[in-house]
């Protein structure tokens, strides 16, 4: 019994009763079991000879393929009805996009980082969290996966019906200007990429051990919320691969007229999120080396 009482006493005193939280915790980083991840070289040709590099690319391809397959099918299911009542509606579309991102980020985070979006990859590249080699490879695989995913949906539904239902292609609503559509894409992508930075922040992981497990949840929920807000404006892009895949397979003027918005907007949003996170939130300027 004496030995057991000693164990209890040591266990009770192992941790202090009051743990710093919020900004107080941030100011005590030096006392944490925490190491700032080193910046990744701008160009890393050695990756090209590593199997893990190609395995990560395959994971990005498959994740984006599944993402487009499920989400475009959901969109098609809503638009095939004259009224939204018999369908999942706009909320269902938003849940499909957000839910798939949650599931796919969870599945692929340990392999490729779970980007599934060229804008996310671009933002992480700007923050020096991956090399130019890997960033370009990811973007190519994401776009190929998106094209294949949309292509399978077209094959299942048939060319005629797929075309009549719009193919899930993004376009600015006629009630809005191109400027409004561009702004919606910039802000929507900013919110998404900023959430990715925050959910995967190494300091937060050091403070809260549950964060790595829950990281896909806020990312997926952010995608859901952004879709609720911007589906009426642009159909919600915030993912150039998603917009490109649907536009190529749909291949009509509707999918191409405003297509530049779904690349320029997300990349500007990712740039702003990377700057905000690095300079304002982490108070660390961009490093040149």
PDB file of C-alpha atoms in Angstrom:
ATOM      1  CA  UNK A   1       0.000   0.000   0.000  1.00  0.00           C
ATOM      2  CA  UNK A   2       2.870   2.372   0.781  1.00  0.00           C
ATOM      3  CA  UNK A   3       4.291   1.867  -2.720  1.00  0.00           C
ATOM      4  CA  UNK A   4       0.925   2.534  -4.277  1.00  0.00           C
ATOM      5  CA  UNK A   5       0.458   5.716  -2.233  1.00  0.00           C
ATOM      6  CA  UNK A   6       3.871   6.883  -3.429  1.00  0.00           C
ATOM      7  CA  UNK A   7       2.865   6.305  -7.053  1.00  0.00           C
ATOM      8  CA  UNK A   8      -0.305   8.333  -6.535  1.00  0.00           C
ATOM      9  CA  UNK A   9       1.640  11.167  -4.929  1.00  0.00           C
ATOM     10  CA  UNK A  10       4.164  11.300  -7.766  1.00  0.00           C
ATOM     11  CA  UNK A  11       1.427  11.126 -10.369  1.00  0.00           C
ATOM     12  CA  UNK A  12      -0.491  13.995  -8.789  1.00  0.00           C
ATOM     13  CA  UNK A  13       2.593  16.204  -8.756  1.00  0.00           C
ATOM     14  CA  UNK A  14       3.836  15.318 -12.199  1.00  0.00           C
ATOM     15  CA  UNK A  15       1.833  18.119 -13.851  1.00  0.00           C
ATOM     16  CA  UNK A  16       1.166  21.591 -12.528  1.00  0.00           C
ATOM     17  CA  UNK A  17      -2.395  22.341 -11.527  1.00  0.00           C
ATOM     18  CA  UNK A  18      -2.684  25.352 -13.800  1.00  0.00           C
ATOM     19  CA  UNK A  19      -1.730  25.053 -17.443  1.00  0.00           C
ATOM     20  CA  UNK A  20      -1.239  28.223 -19.524  1.00  0.00           C
ATOM     21  CA  UNK A  21      -3.729  28.620 -22.321  1.00  0.00           C
ATOM     22  CA  UNK A  22      -4.243  30.973 -25.244  1.00  0.00           C
ATOM     23  CA  UNK A  23      -1.620  33.689 -25.643  1.00  0.00           C
ATOM     24  CA  UNK A  24       0.012  32.666 -22.379  1.00  0.00           C
ATOM     25  CA  UNK A  25       0.711  29.258 -23.836  1.00  0.00           C
ATOM     26  CA  UNK A  26       2.064  30.814 -27.014  1.00  0.00           C
ATOM     27  CA  UNK A  27       4.527  32.873 -25.027  1.00  0.00           C
ATOM     28  CA  UNK A  28       5.952  29.755 -23.406  1.00  0.00           C
ATOM     29  CA  UNK A  29       6.880  27.866 -26.571  1.00  0.00           C
ATOM     30  CA  UNK A  30      10.480  27.505 -25.424  1.00  0.00           C
ATOM     31  CA  UNK A  31       9.335  25.374 -22.526  1.00  0.00           C
ATOM     32  CA  UNK A  32       7.254  23.098 -24.716  1.00  0.00           C
ATOM     33  CA  UNK A  33       8.255  19.866 -26.307  1.00  0.00           C
ATOM     34  CA  UNK A  34       8.137  21.619 -29.653  1.00  0.00           C
ATOM     35  CA  UNK A  35      10.442  22.007 -32.614  1.00  0.00           C
ATOM     36  CA  UNK A  36       9.712  24.402 -35.460  1.00  0.00           C
ATOM     37  CA  UNK A  37       9.666  22.367 -38.703  1.00  0.00           C
ATOM     38  CA  UNK A  38      12.506  23.502 -40.974  1.00  0.00           C
ATOM     39  CA  UNK A  39      11.637  25.226 -44.219  1.00  0.00           C
ATOM     40  CA  UNK A  40      11.744  22.964 -47.263  1.00  0.00           C
ATOM     41  CA  UNK A  41      14.266  23.739 -50.029  1.00  0.00           C
ATOM     42  CA  UNK A  42      12.766  25.650 -52.967  1.00  0.00           C
ATOM     43  CA  UNK A  43      13.775  22.920 -55.405  1.00  0.00           C
ATOM     44  CA  UNK A  44      14.547  19.392 -54.269  1.00  0.00           C
ATOM     45  CA  UNK A  45      15.464  17.135 -57.228  1.00  0.00           C
ATOM     46  CA  UNK A  46      16.352  14.279 -54.878  1.00  0.00           C
ATOM     47  CA  UNK A  47      12.617  13.705 -54.339  1.00  0.00           C
ATOM     48  CA  UNK A  48      12.309  12.419 -57.881  1.00  0.00           C
ATOM     49  CA  UNK A  49      14.164   9.251 -56.924  1.00  0.00           C
ATOM     50  CA  UNK A  50      12.039   8.564 -53.832  1.00  0.00           C
ATOM     51  CA  UNK A  51       9.088   6.167 -53.914  1.00  0.00           C
ATOM     52  CA  UNK A  52       7.337   8.162 -51.180  1.00  0.00           C
ATOM     53  CA  UNK A  53       7.236  11.122 -53.579  1.00  0.00           C
ATOM     54  CA  UNK A  54       5.308   9.161 -56.200  1.00  0.00           C
ATOM     55  CA  UNK A  55       3.178   7.428 -53.575  1.00  0.00           C
ATOM     56  CA  UNK A  56       2.087  10.852 -52.339  1.00  0.00           C
ATOM     57  CA  UNK A  57       1.219  11.901 -55.888  1.00  0.00           C
ATOM     58  CA  UNK A  58      -0.871   8.776 -56.388  1.00  0.00           C
ATOM     59  CA  UNK A  59      -2.692   9.529 -53.129  1.00  0.00           C
ATOM     60  CA  UNK A  60      -3.478  13.052 -54.362  1.00  0.00           C
ATOM     61  CA  UNK A  61      -4.734  11.663 -57.675  1.00  0.00           C
ATOM     62  CA  UNK A  62      -6.998   9.107 -56.021  1.00  0.00           C
ATOM     63  CA  UNK A  63      -8.326  11.542 -53.432  1.00  0.00           C
ATOM     64  CA  UNK A  64      -9.213  14.163 -56.057  1.00  0.00           C
ATOM     65  CA  UNK A  65     -10.733  11.478 -58.266  1.00  0.00           C
ATOM     66  CA  UNK A  66     -13.043  10.331 -55.463  1.00  0.00           C
ATOM     67  CA  UNK A  67     -13.775  13.924 -54.486  1.00  0.00           C
ATOM     68  CA  UNK A  68     -15.001  14.836 -57.976  1.00  0.00           C
ATOM     69  CA  UNK A  69     -16.876  11.576 -58.418  1.00  0.00           C
ATOM     70  CA  UNK A  70     -18.986  11.938 -55.265  1.00  0.00           C
ATOM     71  CA  UNK A  71     -19.505  15.692 -55.404  1.00  0.00           C
ATOM     72  CA  UNK A  72     -20.370  15.963 -59.113  1.00  0.00           C
ATOM     73  CA  UNK A  73     -22.804  13.063 -58.755  1.00  0.00           C
ATOM     74  CA  UNK A  74     -24.446  14.940 -55.883  1.00  0.00           C
ATOM     75  CA  UNK A  75     -24.720  18.100 -57.967  1.00  0.00           C
ATOM     76  CA  UNK A  76     -26.208  16.118 -60.844  1.00  0.00           C
ATOM     77  CA  UNK A  77     -28.771  14.590 -58.508  1.00  0.00           C
ATOM     78  CA  UNK A  78     -29.943  18.024 -57.396  1.00  0.00           C
ATOM     79  CA  UNK A  79     -30.146  19.587 -60.831  1.00  0.00           C
ATOM     80  CA  UNK A  80     -31.976  16.703 -62.506  1.00  0.00           C
ATOM     81  CA  UNK A  81     -35.158  17.624 -60.576  1.00  0.00           C
ATOM     82  CA  UNK A  82     -37.330  20.628 -61.437  1.00  0.00           C
ATOM     83  CA  UNK A  83     -37.629  21.493 -57.747  1.00  0.00           C
ATOM     84  CA  UNK A  84     -35.116  21.030 -54.941  1.00  0.00           C
ATOM     85  CA  UNK A  85     -37.626  19.427 -52.554  1.00  0.00           C
ATOM     86  CA  UNK A  86     -37.095  15.781 -53.668  1.00  0.00           C
ATOM     87  CA  UNK A  87     -33.297  16.248 -53.547  1.00  0.00           C
ATOM     88  CA  UNK A  88     -30.668  16.966 -50.936  1.00  0.00           C
ATOM     89  CA  UNK A  89     -30.719  20.612 -52.065  1.00  0.00           C
ATOM     90  CA  UNK A  90     -28.002  23.229 -51.728  1.00  0.00           C
ATOM     91  CA  UNK A  91     -27.258  22.132 -48.162  1.00  0.00           C
ATOM     92  CA  UNK A  92     -26.755  18.568 -49.374  1.00  0.00           C
ATOM     93  CA  UNK A  93     -24.293  19.715 -52.029  1.00  0.00           C
ATOM     94  CA  UNK A  94     -22.372  21.671 -49.407  1.00  0.00           C
ATOM     95  CA  UNK A  95     -22.331  18.656 -47.087  1.00  0.00           C
ATOM     96  CA  UNK A  96     -21.091  16.418 -49.920  1.00  0.00           C
ATOM     97  CA  UNK A  97     -18.137  18.706 -50.605  1.00  0.00           C
ATOM     98  CA  UNK A  98     -17.317  19.301 -46.948  1.00  0.00           C
ATOM     99  CA  UNK A  99     -17.849  15.697 -45.922  1.00  0.00           C
ATOM    100  CA  UNK A 100     -15.649  14.332 -48.693  1.00  0.00           C
ATOM    101  CA  UNK A 101     -12.862  16.742 -47.808  1.00  0.00           C
ATOM    102  CA  UNK A 102     -13.106  15.667 -44.167  1.00  0.00           C
ATOM    103  CA  UNK A 103     -12.909  11.968 -45.091  1.00  0.00           C
ATOM    104  CA  UNK A 104     -10.210  12.305 -47.737  1.00  0.00           C
ATOM    105  CA  UNK A 105      -7.960  14.573 -45.687  1.00  0.00           C
ATOM    106  CA  UNK A 106      -8.218  12.056 -42.855  1.00  0.00           C
ATOM    107  CA  UNK A 107      -7.296   9.200 -45.216  1.00  0.00           C
ATOM    108  CA  UNK A 108      -4.415  10.859 -47.067  1.00  0.00           C
ATOM    109  CA  UNK A 109      -2.888  13.274 -44.538  1.00  0.00           C
ATOM    110  CA  UNK A 110      -0.276  10.734 -43.503  1.00  0.00           C
ATOM    111  CA  UNK A 111       0.709   9.997 -47.106  1.00  0.00           C
ATOM    112  CA  UNK A 112       0.667  13.271 -49.005  1.00  0.00           C
ATOM    113  CA  UNK A 113      -0.604  15.823 -46.506  1.00  0.00           C
ATOM    114  CA  UNK A 114      -4.134  15.595 -47.882  1.00  0.00           C
ATOM    115  CA  UNK A 115      -4.103  18.698 -50.077  1.00  0.00           C
ATOM    116  CA  UNK A 116      -6.668  17.641 -52.753  1.00  0.00           C
ATOM    117  CA  UNK A 117      -6.580  21.221 -54.018  1.00  0.00           C
ATOM    118  CA  UNK A 118      -3.955  23.145 -56.040  1.00  0.00           C
ATOM    119  CA  UNK A 119      -4.751  26.300 -54.055  1.00  0.00           C
ATOM    120  CA  UNK A 120      -3.909  24.553 -50.784  1.00  0.00           C
ATOM    121  CA  UNK A 121      -0.736  23.176 -52.336  1.00  0.00           C
ATOM    122  CA  UNK A 122       0.175  26.656 -53.587  1.00  0.00           C
ATOM    123  CA  UNK A 123      -0.375  28.197 -50.158  1.00  0.00           C
ATOM    124  CA  UNK A 124       1.760  25.573 -48.435  1.00  0.00           C
ATOM    125  CA  UNK A 125       4.450  26.035 -51.082  1.00  0.00           C
ATOM    126  CA  UNK A 126       4.544  29.777 -50.392  1.00  0.00           C
ATOM    127  CA  UNK A 127       4.971  28.995 -46.694  1.00  0.00           C
ATOM    128  CA  UNK A 128       7.953  26.777 -47.617  1.00  0.00           C
ATOM    129  CA  UNK A 129       6.261  23.625 -46.360  1.00  0.00           C
ATOM    130  CA  UNK A 130       6.916  21.736 -49.591  1.00  0.00           C
ATOM    131  CA  UNK A 131       9.259  22.133 -52.533  1.00  0.00           C
ATOM    132  CA  UNK A 132       8.448  23.421 -56.008  1.00  0.00           C
ATOM    133  CA  UNK A 133       9.049  19.905 -57.328  1.00  0.00           C
ATOM    134  CA  UNK A 134       6.416  18.404 -55.073  1.00  0.00           C
ATOM    135  CA  UNK A 135       4.005  21.322 -55.486  1.00  0.00           C
ATOM    136  CA  UNK A 136       3.953  21.039 -59.290  1.00  0.00           C
ATOM    137  CA  UNK A 137       3.654  17.251 -59.133  1.00  0.00           C
ATOM    138  CA  UNK A 138       0.751  17.468 -56.693  1.00  0.00           C
ATOM    139  CA  UNK A 139      -1.080  20.008 -58.849  1.00  0.00           C
ATOM    140  CA  UNK A 140      -0.704  17.871 -61.970  1.00  0.00           C
ATOM    141  CA  UNK A 141      -1.955  14.755 -60.173  1.00  0.00           C
ATOM    142  CA  UNK A 142      -4.850  16.664 -58.613  1.00  0.00           C
ATOM    143  CA  UNK A 143      -5.970  17.968 -61.998  1.00  0.00           C
ATOM    144  CA  UNK A 144      -5.674  14.530 -63.607  1.00  0.00           C
ATOM    145  CA  UNK A 145      -7.673  12.981 -60.767  1.00  0.00           C
ATOM    146  CA  UNK A 146     -10.373  15.642 -61.123  1.00  0.00           C
ATOM    147  CA  UNK A 147     -10.653  15.072 -64.879  1.00  0.00           C
ATOM    148  CA  UNK A 148     -10.961  11.316 -64.378  1.00  0.00           C
ATOM    149  CA  UNK A 149     -13.538  11.706 -61.597  1.00  0.00           C
ATOM    150  CA  UNK A 150     -15.758  13.983 -63.678  1.00  0.00           C
ATOM    151  CA  UNK A 151     -15.262  11.677 -66.664  1.00  0.00           C
ATOM    152  CA  UNK A 152     -16.563   8.663 -64.768  1.00  0.00           C
ATOM    153  CA  UNK A 153     -19.681  10.630 -63.760  1.00  0.00           C
ATOM    154  CA  UNK A 154     -20.286  11.547 -67.400  1.00  0.00           C
ATOM    155  CA  UNK A 155     -19.856   7.894 -68.383  1.00  0.00           C
ATOM    156  CA  UNK A 156     -22.407   6.784 -65.786  1.00  0.00           C
ATOM    157  CA  UNK A 157     -24.998   9.423 -66.630  1.00  0.00           C
ATOM    158  CA  UNK A 158     -24.577   9.495 -70.382  1.00  0.00           C
ATOM    159  CA  UNK A 159     -23.347  12.374 -72.534  1.00  0.00           C
ATOM    160  CA  UNK A 160     -26.780  13.868 -73.235  1.00  0.00           C
ATOM    161  CA  UNK A 161     -28.087  14.012 -69.674  1.00  0.00           C
ATOM    162  CA  UNK A 162     -24.725  15.059 -68.321  1.00  0.00           C
ATOM    163  CA  UNK A 163     -24.680  17.996 -70.723  1.00  0.00           C
ATOM    164  CA  UNK A 164     -28.251  19.029 -69.987  1.00  0.00           C
ATOM    165  CA  UNK A 165     -27.544  19.114 -66.255  1.00  0.00           C
ATOM    166  CA  UNK A 166     -24.523  21.365 -66.628  1.00  0.00           C
ATOM    167  CA  UNK A 167     -21.822  18.846 -65.816  1.00  0.00           C
ATOM    168  CA  UNK A 168     -21.175  20.382 -62.410  1.00  0.00           C
ATOM    169  CA  UNK A 169     -19.141  23.104 -64.122  1.00  0.00           C
ATOM    170  CA  UNK A 170     -18.479  26.336 -62.249  1.00  0.00           C
ATOM    171  CA  UNK A 171     -19.755  29.606 -63.666  1.00  0.00           C
ATOM    172  CA  UNK A 172     -20.570  33.043 -62.300  1.00  0.00           C
ATOM    173  CA  UNK A 173     -24.304  33.451 -61.734  1.00  0.00           C
ATOM    174  CA  UNK A 174     -25.790  35.967 -64.215  1.00  0.00           C
ATOM    175  CA  UNK A 175     -27.123  37.958 -61.241  1.00  0.00           C
ATOM    176  CA  UNK A 176     -23.538  38.720 -60.194  1.00  0.00           C
ATOM    177  CA  UNK A 177     -20.621  40.440 -61.911  1.00  0.00           C
ATOM    178  CA  UNK A 178     -17.304  38.779 -62.646  1.00  0.00           C
ATOM    179  CA  UNK A 179     -15.789  41.023 -59.985  1.00  0.00           C
ATOM    180  CA  UNK A 180     -18.210  39.663 -57.394  1.00  0.00           C
ATOM    181  CA  UNK A 181     -17.426  36.122 -58.482  1.00  0.00           C
ATOM    182  CA  UNK A 182     -13.698  36.752 -58.260  1.00  0.00           C
ATOM    183  CA  UNK A 183     -14.090  38.274 -54.815  1.00  0.00           C
ATOM    184  CA  UNK A 184     -16.150  35.319 -53.617  1.00  0.00           C
ATOM    185  CA  UNK A 185     -13.459  32.899 -54.802  1.00  0.00           C
ATOM    186  CA  UNK A 186     -10.661  34.909 -53.187  1.00  0.00           C
ATOM    187  CA  UNK A 187     -12.380  35.179 -49.804  1.00  0.00           C
ATOM    188  CA  UNK A 188     -13.642  31.586 -49.850  1.00  0.00           C
ATOM    189  CA  UNK A 189     -10.175  30.212 -50.627  1.00  0.00           C
ATOM    190  CA  UNK A 190      -8.579  32.508 -48.052  1.00  0.00           C
ATOM    191  CA  UNK A 191     -10.846  31.062 -45.359  1.00  0.00           C
ATOM    192  CA  UNK A 192     -10.054  27.499 -46.466  1.00  0.00           C
ATOM    193  CA  UNK A 193      -6.268  27.861 -46.697  1.00  0.00           C
ATOM    194  CA  UNK A 194      -6.110  29.862 -43.471  1.00  0.00           C
ATOM    195  CA  UNK A 195      -8.009  27.057 -41.747  1.00  0.00           C
ATOM    196  CA  UNK A 196      -5.566  24.509 -43.176  1.00  0.00           C
ATOM    197  CA  UNK A 197      -2.632  26.488 -41.760  1.00  0.00           C
ATOM    198  CA  UNK A 198      -4.288  26.841 -38.366  1.00  0.00           C
ATOM    199  CA  UNK A 199      -5.459  23.225 -38.113  1.00  0.00           C
ATOM    200  CA  UNK A 200      -2.008  21.868 -38.945  1.00  0.00           C
ATOM    201  CA  UNK A 201       0.063  24.418 -37.037  1.00  0.00           C
ATOM    202  CA  UNK A 202       2.965  22.756 -35.227  1.00  0.00           C
ATOM    203  CA  UNK A 203       2.719  25.057 -32.195  1.00  0.00           C
ATOM    204  CA  UNK A 204      -0.925  24.197 -31.721  1.00  0.00           C
ATOM    205  CA  UNK A 205      -0.087  20.511 -32.026  1.00  0.00           C
ATOM    206  CA  UNK A 206       2.458  20.937 -29.260  1.00  0.00           C
ATOM    207  CA  UNK A 207      -0.083  22.636 -26.993  1.00  0.00           C
ATOM    208  CA  UNK A 208      -3.067  20.428 -27.779  1.00  0.00           C
ATOM    209  CA  UNK A 209      -2.310  16.786 -28.497  1.00  0.00           C
ATOM    210  CA  UNK A 210      -5.795  16.197 -29.931  1.00  0.00           C
ATOM    211  CA  UNK A 211      -5.353  18.698 -32.766  1.00  0.00           C
ATOM    212  CA  UNK A 212      -3.670  16.348 -35.295  1.00  0.00           C
ATOM    213  CA  UNK A 213      -6.563  13.911 -34.952  1.00  0.00           C
ATOM    214  CA  UNK A 214      -9.200  16.622 -35.369  1.00  0.00           C
ATOM    215  CA  UNK A 215      -7.441  18.591 -38.127  1.00  0.00           C
ATOM    216  CA  UNK A 216      -9.620  17.202 -40.974  1.00  0.00           C
ATOM    217  CA  UNK A 217     -12.786  18.272 -39.138  1.00  0.00           C
ATOM    218  CA  UNK A 218     -12.364  22.076 -39.251  1.00  0.00           C
ATOM    219  CA  UNK A 219     -11.058  21.833 -42.818  1.00  0.00           C
ATOM    220  CA  UNK A 220     -14.077  19.865 -43.992  1.00  0.00           C
ATOM    221  CA  UNK A 221     -16.473  22.073 -42.040  1.00  0.00           C
ATOM    222  CA  UNK A 222     -14.914  25.175 -43.594  1.00  0.00           C
ATOM    223  CA  UNK A 223     -15.479  23.748 -47.081  1.00  0.00           C
ATOM    224  CA  UNK A 224     -19.114  23.127 -46.109  1.00  0.00           C
ATOM    225  CA  UNK A 225     -19.627  26.693 -44.874  1.00  0.00           C
ATOM    226  CA  UNK A 226     -17.912  28.298 -47.857  1.00  0.00           C
ATOM    227  CA  UNK A 227     -20.121  26.286 -50.204  1.00  0.00           C
ATOM    228  CA  UNK A 228     -23.249  27.441 -48.389  1.00  0.00           C
ATOM    229  CA  UNK A 229     -22.147  31.029 -48.870  1.00  0.00           C
ATOM    230  CA  UNK A 230     -20.863  30.978 -52.448  1.00  0.00           C
ATOM    231  CA  UNK A 231     -22.886  28.339 -54.333  1.00  0.00           C
ATOM    232  CA  UNK A 232     -25.396  31.065 -55.315  1.00  0.00           C
ATOM    233  CA  UNK A 233     -22.538  33.224 -56.656  1.00  0.00           C
ATOM    234  CA  UNK A 234     -20.154  30.920 -58.538  1.00  0.00           C
ATOM    235  CA  UNK A 235     -21.261  27.398 -57.715  1.00  0.00           C
ATOM    236  CA  UNK A 236     -18.199  27.483 -55.422  1.00  0.00           C
ATOM    237  CA  UNK A 237     -14.839  26.682 -56.893  1.00  0.00           C
ATOM    238  CA  UNK A 238     -12.104  27.386 -54.295  1.00  0.00           C
ATOM    239  CA  UNK A 239     -10.377  24.411 -55.921  1.00  0.00           C
ATOM    240  CA  UNK A 240      -8.904  24.912 -59.413  1.00  0.00           C
ATOM    241  CA  UNK A 241      -8.646  21.158 -60.014  1.00  0.00           C
ATOM    242  CA  UNK A 242     -12.355  20.688 -59.291  1.00  0.00           C
ATOM    243  CA  UNK A 243     -13.246  23.529 -61.694  1.00  0.00           C
ATOM    244  CA  UNK A 244     -10.855  22.307 -64.400  1.00  0.00           C
ATOM    245  CA  UNK A 245     -12.017  18.692 -64.274  1.00  0.00           C
ATOM    246  CA  UNK A 246     -15.677  19.637 -64.601  1.00  0.00           C
ATOM    247  CA  UNK A 247     -14.957  22.192 -67.363  1.00  0.00           C
ATOM    248  CA  UNK A 248     -12.917  19.787 -69.482  1.00  0.00           C
ATOM    249  CA  UNK A 249     -15.459  16.971 -69.305  1.00  0.00           C
ATOM    250  CA  UNK A 250     -18.453  19.298 -69.760  1.00  0.00           C
ATOM    251  CA  UNK A 251     -16.568  21.158 -72.533  1.00  0.00           C
ATOM    252  CA  UNK A 252     -19.117  23.868 -73.323  1.00  0.00           C
ATOM    253  CA  UNK A 253     -18.958  27.648 -73.230  1.00  0.00           C
ATOM    254  CA  UNK A 254     -20.596  27.766 -69.807  1.00  0.00           C
ATOM    255  CA  UNK A 255     -17.631  25.952 -68.297  1.00  0.00           C
ATOM    256  CA  UNK A 256     -14.978  28.091 -69.994  1.00  0.00           C
ATOM    257  CA  UNK A 257     -16.380  31.632 -70.156  1.00  0.00           C
ATOM    258  CA  UNK A 258     -15.435  32.529 -66.577  1.00  0.00           C
ATOM    259  CA  UNK A 259     -12.922  29.748 -65.991  1.00  0.00           C
ATOM    260  CA  UNK A 260     -10.039  32.132 -65.296  1.00  0.00           C
ATOM    261  CA  UNK A 261     -11.843  33.277 -62.154  1.00  0.00           C
ATOM    262  CA  UNK A 262     -11.554  29.783 -60.682  1.00  0.00           C
ATOM    263  CA  UNK A 263      -7.773  29.853 -60.993  1.00  0.00           C
ATOM    264  CA  UNK A 264      -6.924  33.484 -60.290  1.00  0.00           C
ATOM    265  CA  UNK A 265      -9.315  33.783 -57.331  1.00  0.00           C
ATOM    266  CA  UNK A 266      -8.167  30.682 -55.427  1.00  0.00           C
ATOM    267  CA  UNK A 267      -4.479  31.426 -56.014  1.00  0.00           C
ATOM    268  CA  UNK A 268      -4.849  35.005 -54.771  1.00  0.00           C
ATOM    269  CA  UNK A 269      -6.796  33.734 -51.764  1.00  0.00           C
ATOM    270  CA  UNK A 270      -4.078  31.162 -51.009  1.00  0.00           C
ATOM    271  CA  UNK A 271      -1.380  33.832 -51.336  1.00  0.00           C
ATOM    272  CA  UNK A 272      -3.165  36.136 -48.905  1.00  0.00           C
ATOM    273  CA  UNK A 273      -3.750  33.288 -46.433  1.00  0.00           C
ATOM    274  CA  UNK A 274      -0.072  32.298 -46.538  1.00  0.00           C
ATOM    275  CA  UNK A 275       1.012  35.901 -45.950  1.00  0.00           C
ATOM    276  CA  UNK A 276      -1.482  36.395 -43.135  1.00  0.00           C
ATOM    277  CA  UNK A 277      -0.521  33.190 -41.366  1.00  0.00           C
ATOM    278  CA  UNK A 278       3.223  33.622 -41.660  1.00  0.00           C
ATOM    279  CA  UNK A 279       3.508  37.349 -40.997  1.00  0.00           C
ATOM    280  CA  UNK A 280       0.570  38.143 -38.709  1.00  0.00           C
ATOM    281  CA  UNK A 281      -0.398  34.979 -36.866  1.00  0.00           C
ATOM    282  CA  UNK A 282       3.022  33.415 -36.420  1.00  0.00           C
ATOM    283  CA  UNK A 283       4.893  36.744 -36.565  1.00  0.00           C
ATOM    284  CA  UNK A 284       7.586  35.087 -38.674  1.00  0.00           C
ATOM    285  CA  UNK A 285       8.618  36.878 -41.873  1.00  0.00           C
ATOM    286  CA  UNK A 286       9.088  34.914 -45.079  1.00  0.00           C
ATOM    287  CA  UNK A 287      12.614  33.548 -45.262  1.00  0.00           C
ATOM    288  CA  UNK A 288      14.664  33.938 -48.400  1.00  0.00           C
ATOM    289  CA  UNK A 289      16.765  30.895 -47.676  1.00  0.00           C
TER     290      UNK A 289
END
